[in-house]
mmCIF file of C-alpha atoms and ligand atoms in Angstrom:
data_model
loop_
_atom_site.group_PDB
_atom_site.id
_atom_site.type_symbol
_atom_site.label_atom_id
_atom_site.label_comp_id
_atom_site.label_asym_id
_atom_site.label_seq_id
_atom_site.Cartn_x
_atom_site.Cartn_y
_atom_site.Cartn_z
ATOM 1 C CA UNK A 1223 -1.431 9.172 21.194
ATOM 2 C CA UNK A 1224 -0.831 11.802 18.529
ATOM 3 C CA UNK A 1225 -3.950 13.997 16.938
ATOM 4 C CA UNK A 1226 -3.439 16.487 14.120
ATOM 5 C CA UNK A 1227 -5.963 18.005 11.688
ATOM 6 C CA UNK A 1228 -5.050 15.761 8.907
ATOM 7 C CA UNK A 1229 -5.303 12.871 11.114
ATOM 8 C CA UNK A 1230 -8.684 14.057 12.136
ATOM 9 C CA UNK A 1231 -9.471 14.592 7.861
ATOM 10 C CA UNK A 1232 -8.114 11.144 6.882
ATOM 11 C CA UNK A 1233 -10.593 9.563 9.875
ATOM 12 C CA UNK A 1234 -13.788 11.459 8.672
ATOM 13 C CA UNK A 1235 -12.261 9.693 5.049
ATOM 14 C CA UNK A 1236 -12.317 6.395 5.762
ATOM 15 C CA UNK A 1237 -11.477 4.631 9.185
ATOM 16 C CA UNK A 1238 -9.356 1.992 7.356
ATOM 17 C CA UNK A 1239 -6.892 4.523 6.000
ATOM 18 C CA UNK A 1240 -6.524 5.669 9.264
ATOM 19 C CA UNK A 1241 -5.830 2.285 10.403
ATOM 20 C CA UNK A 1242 -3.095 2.691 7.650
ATOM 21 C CA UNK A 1243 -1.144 5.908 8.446
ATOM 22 C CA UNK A 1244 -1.504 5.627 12.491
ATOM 23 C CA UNK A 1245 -1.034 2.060 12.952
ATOM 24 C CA UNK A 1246 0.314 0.281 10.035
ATOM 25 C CA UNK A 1247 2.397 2.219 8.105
ATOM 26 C CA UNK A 1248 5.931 2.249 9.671
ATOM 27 C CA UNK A 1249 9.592 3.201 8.266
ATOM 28 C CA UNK A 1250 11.983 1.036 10.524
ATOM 29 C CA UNK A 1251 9.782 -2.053 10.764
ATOM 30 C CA UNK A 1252 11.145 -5.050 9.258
ATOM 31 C CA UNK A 1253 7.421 -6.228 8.616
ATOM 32 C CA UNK A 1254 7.248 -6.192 4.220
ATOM 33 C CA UNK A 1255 3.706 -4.630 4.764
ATOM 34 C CA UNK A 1256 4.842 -1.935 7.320
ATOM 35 C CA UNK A 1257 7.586 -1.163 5.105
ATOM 36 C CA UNK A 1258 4.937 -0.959 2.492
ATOM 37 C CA UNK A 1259 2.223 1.274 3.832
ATOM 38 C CA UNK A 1260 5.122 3.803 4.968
ATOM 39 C CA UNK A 1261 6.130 3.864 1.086
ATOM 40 C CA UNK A 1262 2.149 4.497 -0.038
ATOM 41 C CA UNK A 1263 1.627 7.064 2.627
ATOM 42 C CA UNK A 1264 4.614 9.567 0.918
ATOM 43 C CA UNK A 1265 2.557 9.438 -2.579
ATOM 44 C CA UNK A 1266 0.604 12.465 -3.515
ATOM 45 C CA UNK A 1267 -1.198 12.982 -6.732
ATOM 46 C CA UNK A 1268 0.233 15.787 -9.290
ATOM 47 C CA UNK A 1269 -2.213 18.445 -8.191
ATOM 48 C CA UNK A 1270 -1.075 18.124 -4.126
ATOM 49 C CA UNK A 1271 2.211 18.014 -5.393
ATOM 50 C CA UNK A 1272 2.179 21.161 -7.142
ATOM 51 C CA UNK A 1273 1.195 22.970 -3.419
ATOM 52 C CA UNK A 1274 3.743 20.850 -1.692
ATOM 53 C CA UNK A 1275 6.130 22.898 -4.220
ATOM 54 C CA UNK A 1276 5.306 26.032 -3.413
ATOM 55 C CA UNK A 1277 5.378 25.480 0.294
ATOM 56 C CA UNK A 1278 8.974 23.898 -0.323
ATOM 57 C CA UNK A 1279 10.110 26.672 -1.745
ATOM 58 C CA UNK A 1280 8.161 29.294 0.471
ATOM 59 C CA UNK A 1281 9.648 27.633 3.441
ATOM 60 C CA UNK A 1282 13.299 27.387 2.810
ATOM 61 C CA UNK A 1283 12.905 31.040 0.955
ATOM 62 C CA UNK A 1284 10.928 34.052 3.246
ATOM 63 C CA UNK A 1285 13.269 33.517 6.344
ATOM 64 C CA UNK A 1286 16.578 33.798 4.382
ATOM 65 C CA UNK A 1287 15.359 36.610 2.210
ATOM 66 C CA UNK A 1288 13.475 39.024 5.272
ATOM 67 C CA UNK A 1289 16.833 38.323 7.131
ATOM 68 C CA UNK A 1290 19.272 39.313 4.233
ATOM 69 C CA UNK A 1291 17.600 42.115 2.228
ATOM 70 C CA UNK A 1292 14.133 42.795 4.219
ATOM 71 C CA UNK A 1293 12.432 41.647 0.993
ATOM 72 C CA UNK A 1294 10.589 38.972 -0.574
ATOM 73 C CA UNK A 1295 11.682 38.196 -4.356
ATOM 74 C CA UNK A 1296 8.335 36.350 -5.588
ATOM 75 C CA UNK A 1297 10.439 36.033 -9.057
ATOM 76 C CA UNK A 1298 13.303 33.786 -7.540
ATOM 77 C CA UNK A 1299 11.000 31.905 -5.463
ATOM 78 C CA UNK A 1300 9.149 31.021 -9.168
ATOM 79 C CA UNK A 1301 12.058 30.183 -10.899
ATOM 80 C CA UNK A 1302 13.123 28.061 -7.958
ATOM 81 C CA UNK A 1303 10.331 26.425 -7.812
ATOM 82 C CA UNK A 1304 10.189 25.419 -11.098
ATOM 83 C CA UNK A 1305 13.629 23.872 -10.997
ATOM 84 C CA UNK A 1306 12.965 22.428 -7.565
ATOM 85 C CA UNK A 1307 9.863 20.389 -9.592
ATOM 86 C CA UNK A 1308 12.503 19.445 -12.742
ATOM 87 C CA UNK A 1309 14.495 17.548 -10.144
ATOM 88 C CA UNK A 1310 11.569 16.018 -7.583
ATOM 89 C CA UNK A 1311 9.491 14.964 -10.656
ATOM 90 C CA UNK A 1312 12.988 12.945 -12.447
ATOM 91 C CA UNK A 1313 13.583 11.419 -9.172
ATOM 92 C CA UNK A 1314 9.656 10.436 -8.788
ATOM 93 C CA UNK A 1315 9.525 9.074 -12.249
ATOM 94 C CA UNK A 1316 13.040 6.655 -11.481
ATOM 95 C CA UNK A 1317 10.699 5.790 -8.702
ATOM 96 C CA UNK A 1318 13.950 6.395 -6.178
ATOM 97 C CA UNK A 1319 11.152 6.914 -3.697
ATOM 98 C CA UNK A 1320 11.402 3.178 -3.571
ATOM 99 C CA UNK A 1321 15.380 2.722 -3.451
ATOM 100 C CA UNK A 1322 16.886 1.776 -0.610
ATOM 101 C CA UNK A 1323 17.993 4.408 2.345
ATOM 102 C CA UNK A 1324 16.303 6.873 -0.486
ATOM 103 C CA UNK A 1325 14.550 8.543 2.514
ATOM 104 C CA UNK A 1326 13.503 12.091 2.781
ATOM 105 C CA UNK A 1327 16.025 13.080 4.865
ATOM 106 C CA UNK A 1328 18.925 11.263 2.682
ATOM 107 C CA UNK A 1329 17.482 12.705 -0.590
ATOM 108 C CA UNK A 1330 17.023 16.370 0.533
ATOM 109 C CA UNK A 1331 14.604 18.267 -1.175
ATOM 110 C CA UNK A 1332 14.839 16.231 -4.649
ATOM 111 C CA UNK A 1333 12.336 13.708 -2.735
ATOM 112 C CA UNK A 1334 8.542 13.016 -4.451
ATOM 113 C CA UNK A 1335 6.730 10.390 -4.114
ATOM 114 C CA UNK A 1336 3.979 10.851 -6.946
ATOM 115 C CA UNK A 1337 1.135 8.569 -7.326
ATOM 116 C CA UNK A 1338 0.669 8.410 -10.548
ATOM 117 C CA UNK A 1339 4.232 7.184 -11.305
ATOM 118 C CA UNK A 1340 3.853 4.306 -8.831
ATOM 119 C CA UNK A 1341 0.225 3.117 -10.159
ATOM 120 C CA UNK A 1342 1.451 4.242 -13.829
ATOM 121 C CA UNK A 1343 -0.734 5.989 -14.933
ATOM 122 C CA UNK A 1344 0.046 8.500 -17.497
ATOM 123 C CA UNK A 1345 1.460 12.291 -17.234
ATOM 124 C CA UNK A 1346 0.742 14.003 -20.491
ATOM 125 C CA UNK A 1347 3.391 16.522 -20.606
ATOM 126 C CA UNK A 1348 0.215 19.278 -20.575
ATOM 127 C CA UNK A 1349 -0.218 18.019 -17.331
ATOM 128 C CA UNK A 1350 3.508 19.085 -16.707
ATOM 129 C CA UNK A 1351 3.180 22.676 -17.835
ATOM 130 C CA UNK A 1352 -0.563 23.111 -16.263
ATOM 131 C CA UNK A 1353 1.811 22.550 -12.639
ATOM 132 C CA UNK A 1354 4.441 25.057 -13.942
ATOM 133 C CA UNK A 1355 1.413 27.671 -14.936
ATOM 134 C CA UNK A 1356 -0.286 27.170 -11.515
ATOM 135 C CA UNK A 1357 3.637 27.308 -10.310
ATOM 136 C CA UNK A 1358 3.813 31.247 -11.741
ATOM 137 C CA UNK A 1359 0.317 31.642 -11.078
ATOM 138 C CA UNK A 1360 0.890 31.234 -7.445
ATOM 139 C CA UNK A 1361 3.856 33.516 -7.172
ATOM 140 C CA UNK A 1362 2.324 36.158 -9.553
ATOM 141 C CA UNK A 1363 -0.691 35.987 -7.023
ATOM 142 C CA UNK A 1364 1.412 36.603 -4.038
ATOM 143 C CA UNK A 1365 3.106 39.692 -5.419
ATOM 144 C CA UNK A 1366 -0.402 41.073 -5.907
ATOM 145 C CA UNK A 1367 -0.971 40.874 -2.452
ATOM 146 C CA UNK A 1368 1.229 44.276 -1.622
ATOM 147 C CA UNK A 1369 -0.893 44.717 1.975
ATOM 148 C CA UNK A 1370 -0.222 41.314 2.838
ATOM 149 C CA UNK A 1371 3.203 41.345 2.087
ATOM 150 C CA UNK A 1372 4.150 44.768 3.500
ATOM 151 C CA UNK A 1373 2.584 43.166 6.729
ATOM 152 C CA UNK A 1374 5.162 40.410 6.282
ATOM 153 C CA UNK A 1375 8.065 42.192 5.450
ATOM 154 C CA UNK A 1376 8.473 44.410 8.191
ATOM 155 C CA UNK A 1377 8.052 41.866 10.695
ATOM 156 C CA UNK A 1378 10.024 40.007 12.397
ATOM 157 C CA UNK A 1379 11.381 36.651 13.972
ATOM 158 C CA UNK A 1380 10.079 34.549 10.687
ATOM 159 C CA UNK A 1381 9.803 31.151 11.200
ATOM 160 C CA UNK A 1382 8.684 28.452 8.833
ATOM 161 C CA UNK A 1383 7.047 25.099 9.521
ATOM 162 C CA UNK A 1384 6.792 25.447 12.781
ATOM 163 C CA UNK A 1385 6.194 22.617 15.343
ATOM 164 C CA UNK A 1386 3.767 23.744 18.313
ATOM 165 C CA UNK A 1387 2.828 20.416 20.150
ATOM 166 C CA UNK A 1388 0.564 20.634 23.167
ATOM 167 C CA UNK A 1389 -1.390 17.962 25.514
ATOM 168 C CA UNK A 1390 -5.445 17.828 25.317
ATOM 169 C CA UNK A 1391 -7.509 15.263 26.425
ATOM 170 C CA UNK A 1392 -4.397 12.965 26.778
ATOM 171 C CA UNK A 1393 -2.978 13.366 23.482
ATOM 172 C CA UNK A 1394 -0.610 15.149 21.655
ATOM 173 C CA UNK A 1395 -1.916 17.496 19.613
ATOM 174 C CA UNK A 1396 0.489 17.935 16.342
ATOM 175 C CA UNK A 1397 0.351 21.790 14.763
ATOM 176 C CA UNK A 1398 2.873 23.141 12.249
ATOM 177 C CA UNK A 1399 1.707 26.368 10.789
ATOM 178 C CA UNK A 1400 3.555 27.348 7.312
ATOM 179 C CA UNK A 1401 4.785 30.623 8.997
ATOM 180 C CA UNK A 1402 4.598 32.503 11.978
ATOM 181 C CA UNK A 1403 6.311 35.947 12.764
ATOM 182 C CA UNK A 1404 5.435 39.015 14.915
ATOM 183 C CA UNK A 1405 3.856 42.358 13.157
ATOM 184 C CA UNK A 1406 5.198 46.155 13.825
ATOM 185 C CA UNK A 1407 2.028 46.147 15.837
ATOM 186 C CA UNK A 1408 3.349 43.236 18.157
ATOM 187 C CA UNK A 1409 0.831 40.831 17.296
ATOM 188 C CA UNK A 1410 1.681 37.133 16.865
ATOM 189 C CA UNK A 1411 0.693 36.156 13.005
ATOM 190 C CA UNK A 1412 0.034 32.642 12.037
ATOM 191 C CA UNK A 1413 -0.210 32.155 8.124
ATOM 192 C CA UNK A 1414 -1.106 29.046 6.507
ATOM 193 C CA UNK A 1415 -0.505 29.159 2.706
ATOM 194 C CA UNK A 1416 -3.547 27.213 0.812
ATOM 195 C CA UNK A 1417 -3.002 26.515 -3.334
ATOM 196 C CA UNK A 1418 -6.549 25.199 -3.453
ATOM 197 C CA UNK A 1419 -9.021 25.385 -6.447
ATOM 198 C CA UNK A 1420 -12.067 25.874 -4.008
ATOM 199 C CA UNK A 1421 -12.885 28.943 -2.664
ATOM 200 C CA UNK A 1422 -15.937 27.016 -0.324
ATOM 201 C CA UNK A 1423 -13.456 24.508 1.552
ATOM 202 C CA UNK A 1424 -13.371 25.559 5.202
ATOM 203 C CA UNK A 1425 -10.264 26.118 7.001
ATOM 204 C CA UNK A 1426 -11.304 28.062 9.643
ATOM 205 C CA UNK A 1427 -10.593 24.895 12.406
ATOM 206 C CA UNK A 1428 -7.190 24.291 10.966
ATOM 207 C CA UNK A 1429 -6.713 28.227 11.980
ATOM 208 C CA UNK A 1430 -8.074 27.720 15.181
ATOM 209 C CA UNK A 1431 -6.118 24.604 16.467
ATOM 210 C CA UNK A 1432 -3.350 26.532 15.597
ATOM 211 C CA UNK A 1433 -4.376 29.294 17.288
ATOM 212 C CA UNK A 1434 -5.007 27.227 20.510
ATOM 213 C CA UNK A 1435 -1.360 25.987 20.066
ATOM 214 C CA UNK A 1436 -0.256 29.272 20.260
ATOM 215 C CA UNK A 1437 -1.643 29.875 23.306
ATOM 216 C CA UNK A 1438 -1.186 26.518 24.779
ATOM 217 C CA UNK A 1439 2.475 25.573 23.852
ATOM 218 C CA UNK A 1440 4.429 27.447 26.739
ATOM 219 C CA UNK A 1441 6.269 30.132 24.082
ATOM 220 C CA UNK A 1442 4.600 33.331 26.015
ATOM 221 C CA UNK A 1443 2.642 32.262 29.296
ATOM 222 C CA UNK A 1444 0.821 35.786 28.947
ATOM 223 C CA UNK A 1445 -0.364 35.696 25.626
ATOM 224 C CA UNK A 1446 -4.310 35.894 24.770
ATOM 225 C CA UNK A 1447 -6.285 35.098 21.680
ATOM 226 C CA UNK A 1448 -6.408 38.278 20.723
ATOM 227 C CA UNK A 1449 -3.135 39.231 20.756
ATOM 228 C CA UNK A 1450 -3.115 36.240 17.788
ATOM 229 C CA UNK A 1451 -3.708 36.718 14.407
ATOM 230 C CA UNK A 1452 -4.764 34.012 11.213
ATOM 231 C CA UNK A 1453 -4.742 34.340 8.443
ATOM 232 C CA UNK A 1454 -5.505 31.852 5.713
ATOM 233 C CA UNK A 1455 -3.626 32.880 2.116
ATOM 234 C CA UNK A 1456 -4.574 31.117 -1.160
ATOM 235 C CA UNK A 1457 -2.160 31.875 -3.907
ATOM 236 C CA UNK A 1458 -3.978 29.876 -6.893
ATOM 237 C CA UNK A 1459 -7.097 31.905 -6.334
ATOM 238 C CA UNK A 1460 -5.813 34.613 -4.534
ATOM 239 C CA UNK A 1461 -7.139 35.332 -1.772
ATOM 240 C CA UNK A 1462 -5.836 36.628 1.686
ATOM 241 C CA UNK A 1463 -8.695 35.794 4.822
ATOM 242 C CA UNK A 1464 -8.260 36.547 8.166
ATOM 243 C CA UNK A 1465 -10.054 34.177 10.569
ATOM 244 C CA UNK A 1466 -11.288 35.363 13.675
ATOM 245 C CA UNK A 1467 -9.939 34.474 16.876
ATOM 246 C CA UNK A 1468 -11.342 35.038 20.811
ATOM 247 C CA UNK A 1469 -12.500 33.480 23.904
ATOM 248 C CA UNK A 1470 -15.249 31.385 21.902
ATOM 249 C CA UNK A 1471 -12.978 30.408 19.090
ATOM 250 C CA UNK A 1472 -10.599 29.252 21.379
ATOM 251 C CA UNK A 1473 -13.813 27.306 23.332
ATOM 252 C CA UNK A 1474 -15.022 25.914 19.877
ATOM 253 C CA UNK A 1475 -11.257 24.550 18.880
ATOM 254 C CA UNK A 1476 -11.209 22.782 22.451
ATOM 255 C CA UNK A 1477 -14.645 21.260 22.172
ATOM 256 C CA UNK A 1478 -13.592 20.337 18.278
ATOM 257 C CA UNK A 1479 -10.468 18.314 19.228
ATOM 258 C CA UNK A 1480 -12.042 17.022 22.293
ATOM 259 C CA UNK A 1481 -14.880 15.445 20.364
ATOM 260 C CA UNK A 1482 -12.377 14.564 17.561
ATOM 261 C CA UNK A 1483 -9.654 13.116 19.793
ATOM 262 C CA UNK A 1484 -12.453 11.415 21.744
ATOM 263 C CA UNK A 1485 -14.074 9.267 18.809
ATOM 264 C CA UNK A 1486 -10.639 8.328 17.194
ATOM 265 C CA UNK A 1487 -9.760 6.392 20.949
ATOM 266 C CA UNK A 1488 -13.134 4.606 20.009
ATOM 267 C CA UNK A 1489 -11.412 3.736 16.818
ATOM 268 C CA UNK A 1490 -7.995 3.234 17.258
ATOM 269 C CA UNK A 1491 -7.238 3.148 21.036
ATOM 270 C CA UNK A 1492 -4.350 1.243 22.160
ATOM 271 C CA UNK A 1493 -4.423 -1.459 19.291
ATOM 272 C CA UNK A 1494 -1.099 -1.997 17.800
ATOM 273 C CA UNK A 1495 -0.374 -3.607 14.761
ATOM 274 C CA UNK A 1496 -0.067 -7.317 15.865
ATOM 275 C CA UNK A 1497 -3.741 -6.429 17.363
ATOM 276 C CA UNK A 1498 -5.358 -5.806 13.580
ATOM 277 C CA UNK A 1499 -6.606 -8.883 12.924
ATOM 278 C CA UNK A 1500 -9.151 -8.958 15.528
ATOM 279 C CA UNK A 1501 -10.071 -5.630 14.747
ATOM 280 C CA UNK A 1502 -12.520 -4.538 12.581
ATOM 281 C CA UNK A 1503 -11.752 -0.851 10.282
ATOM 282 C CA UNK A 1504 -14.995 0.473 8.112
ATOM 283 C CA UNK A 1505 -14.025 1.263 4.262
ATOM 284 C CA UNK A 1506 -14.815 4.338 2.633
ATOM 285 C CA UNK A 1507 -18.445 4.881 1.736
ATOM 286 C CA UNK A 1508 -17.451 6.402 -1.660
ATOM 287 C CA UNK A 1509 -15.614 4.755 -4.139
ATOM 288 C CA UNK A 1510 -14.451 8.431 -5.099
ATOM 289 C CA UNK A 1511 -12.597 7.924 -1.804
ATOM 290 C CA UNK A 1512 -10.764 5.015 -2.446
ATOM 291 C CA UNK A 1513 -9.871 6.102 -6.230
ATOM 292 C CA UNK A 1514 -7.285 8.308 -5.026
ATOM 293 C CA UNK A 1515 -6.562 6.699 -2.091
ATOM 294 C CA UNK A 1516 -2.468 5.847 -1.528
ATOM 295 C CA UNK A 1517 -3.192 2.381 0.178
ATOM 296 C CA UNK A 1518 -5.851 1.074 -2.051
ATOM 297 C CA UNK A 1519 -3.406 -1.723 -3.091
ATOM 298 C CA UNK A 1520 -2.639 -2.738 0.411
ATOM 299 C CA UNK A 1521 -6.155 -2.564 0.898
ATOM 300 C CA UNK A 1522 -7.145 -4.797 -1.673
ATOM 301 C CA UNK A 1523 -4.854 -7.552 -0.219
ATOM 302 C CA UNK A 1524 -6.387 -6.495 3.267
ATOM 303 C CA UNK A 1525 -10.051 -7.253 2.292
ATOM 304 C CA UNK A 1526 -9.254 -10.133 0.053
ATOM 305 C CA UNK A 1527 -7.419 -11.964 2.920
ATOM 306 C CA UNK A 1528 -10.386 -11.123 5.289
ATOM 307 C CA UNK A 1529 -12.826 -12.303 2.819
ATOM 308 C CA UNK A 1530 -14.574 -8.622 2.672
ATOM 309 C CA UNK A 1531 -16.547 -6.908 -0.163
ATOM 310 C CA UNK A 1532 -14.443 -5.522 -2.936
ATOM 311 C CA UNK A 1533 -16.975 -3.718 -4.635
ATOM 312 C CA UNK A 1534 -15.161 -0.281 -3.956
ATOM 313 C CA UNK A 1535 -12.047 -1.576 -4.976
ATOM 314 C CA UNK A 1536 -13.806 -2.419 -8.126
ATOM 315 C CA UNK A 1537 -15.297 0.618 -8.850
ATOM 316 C CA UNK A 1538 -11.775 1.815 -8.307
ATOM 317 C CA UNK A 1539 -10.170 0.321 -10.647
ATOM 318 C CA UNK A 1540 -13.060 1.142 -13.469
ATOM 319 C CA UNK A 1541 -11.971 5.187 -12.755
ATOM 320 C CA UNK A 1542 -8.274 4.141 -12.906
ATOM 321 C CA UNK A 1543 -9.215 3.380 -16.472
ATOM 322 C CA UNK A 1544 -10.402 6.587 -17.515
ATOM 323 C CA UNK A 1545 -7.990 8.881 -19.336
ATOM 324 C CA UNK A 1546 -5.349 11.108 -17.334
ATOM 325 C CA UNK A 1547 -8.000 13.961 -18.222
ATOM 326 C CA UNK A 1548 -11.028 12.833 -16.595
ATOM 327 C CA UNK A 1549 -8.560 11.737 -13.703
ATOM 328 C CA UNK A 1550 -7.186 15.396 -13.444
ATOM 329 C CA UNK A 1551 -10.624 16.260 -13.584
ATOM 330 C CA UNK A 1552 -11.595 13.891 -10.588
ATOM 331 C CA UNK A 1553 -9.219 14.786 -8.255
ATOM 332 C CA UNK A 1554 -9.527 18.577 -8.476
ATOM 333 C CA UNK A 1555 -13.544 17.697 -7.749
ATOM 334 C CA UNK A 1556 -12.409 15.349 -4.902
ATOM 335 C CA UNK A 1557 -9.636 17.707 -3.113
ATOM 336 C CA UNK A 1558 -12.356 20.531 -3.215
ATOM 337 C CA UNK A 1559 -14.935 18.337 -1.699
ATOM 338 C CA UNK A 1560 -12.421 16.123 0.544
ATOM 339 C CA UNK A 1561 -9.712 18.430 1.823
HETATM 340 S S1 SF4 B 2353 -8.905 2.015 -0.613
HETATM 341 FE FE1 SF4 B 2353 -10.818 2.914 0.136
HETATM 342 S S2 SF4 B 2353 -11.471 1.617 1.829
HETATM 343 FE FE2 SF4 B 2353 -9.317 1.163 1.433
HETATM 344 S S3 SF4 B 2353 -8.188 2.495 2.840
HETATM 345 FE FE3 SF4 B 2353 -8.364 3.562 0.922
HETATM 346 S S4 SF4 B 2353 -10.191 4.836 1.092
HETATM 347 FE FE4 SF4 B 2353 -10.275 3.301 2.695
#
């Protein structure tokens, strides 16, 4: 079985969208509700989106430019960025997300998959230049950050979205940092690029387990924690924090994913999807959940079909109604308190 932090994130959510992204949601099946569930589980909401930009463009951009010219040019990656979301938001509003063999790998980086197309509900075209504002916000933000980015710059061996799997407690445990890279001083840096309005949201286990990965992946069999560094960087509110990392951080990430990897076998074990309907998956306490949940139509048919309580769904569908205001509202008080 597989274990990452947002796996971990979506179970403390709701243990039936869990049941949706690990065991229902699949791209090759030929099952229509597979099919489905794979399509819901691409769709963000406009203000996710609007990070999933920056990292885009971040990724493809800081190991080109540090090989070529030793610099980073935080103007280009704005600009780009804004063109980059001219050309994912036309192809989200077509709804190509939902064409056939439109995949992310066929479409390239013109892919998005934004929720608010597919449940139609309105984008006021202030909504539009609020994500180009945070967009130049973001990038202004970064070139502020002259420490951090000397500390960048003259390292070395960049490498973006990174994929350090290792085994705990018989799973495998997913980690991609944004960017890793050695320091002048030798030290292995891990950076994970936030563009979060809350300052309070904790990401010091995300750090950690990456940390861990570090150590535990096989790249340098002598390496300790502290020859590791973290550092958390949020461009919308601009901040750079460097997490702490040692013997007991390195304990407390083991005994996290232990206890994390241990209740989801309670949850999802084995059980494949022909075993799901036999198998009982616990809503969301909140409706605030389920209001900006991707699966909530899938859901409804799920519950509906088992005879369950819709009242969530129902309250649902009541925020749905409010304008795209309160909605932008909502979900900038839900990803501060959720994510
Ligand atoms: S709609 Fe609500 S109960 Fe259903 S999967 Fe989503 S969060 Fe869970």
């Amino acid at each position: 079985m597989k274990w990452s932090i947002s796996a971990h994130n979506t179970m403390r959510r709701c243990h039936r969208q869990l049941m949706f992204t690990q065991i229902v949601a699949s791209h090759n099946a030929r099952d229509v509700e597979r099919r489905e569930a794979f399509i819901l589980k691409q769709l963000q909401y406009i203000n996710t989106w609007q990070g999933s930009l920056i990292h885009e463009v971040l990724a493809s951009s800081i190991p080109v430019a540090l090989q070529t010219s030793r610099k980073i040019n935080v103007e280009e990656m704005s600009l780009k960025a804004k063109e980059l979301a001219m050309r994912q938001f036309a192809f989200s509003k077509a709804k190509l997300y939902r064409a056939s063999g439109q995949t992310k790998s066929a479409a390239g980086d013109a892919f998005c998959a934004l929720a608010e197309h597919e449940f139609d509900i309105p984008i006021s075209q202030a909504t539009v230049d609020r994500v180009f504002d945070a967009i130049k916000l973001c990038f202004d933000n970064l070139a502020s950050q002259r420490e951090f980015l000397q500390l960048l710059e003259t390292g070395s061996r960049h490498k973006t979205e990174i994929n350090m799997p290792f085994k705990l407690n018989g799973f495998t445990i997913s980690a991609n940092p944004d960017l890793f890279f050695i320091s002048v001083r030798g030290k292995k840096i891990i950076v994970d690029w936030k563009i979060a309005e809350s300052e309070t949201s904790d990401y010091s286990k995300q750090l950690i387990v990456y940390g861990l990965a570090l150590l535990s992946n096989g790249w340098w069999p002598d390496i300790s924690a502290t020859d590791i560094e973290l550092y958390e960087v949020n461009l919308l509110k601009n901040y750079v924090r460097k997490h702490p990392f040692d013997a007991d951080r390195v304990n407390e990430a083991e005994d996290f994913i232990f206890a994390s990897t241990a209740e989801m076998t309670g949850l999802i074990g084995d059980i494949k999807y022909n075993d799901l309907e036999s198998n009982e998956f616990e809503p969301a306490n909140s409706p605030l959940t389920c209001a900006f949940c991707n699966f909530r139509p899938l859901c409804i048919q799920w519950l509906e079909k088992k005879g369950q309580s819709i009242e969530n769904i129902f309250a649902v569908e009541k925020l749905l109604k409010t304008n795209s205001n309160d909605l932008a509202g909502t979900t900038n008080m839900i990803q501060g308190s959720l994510l």
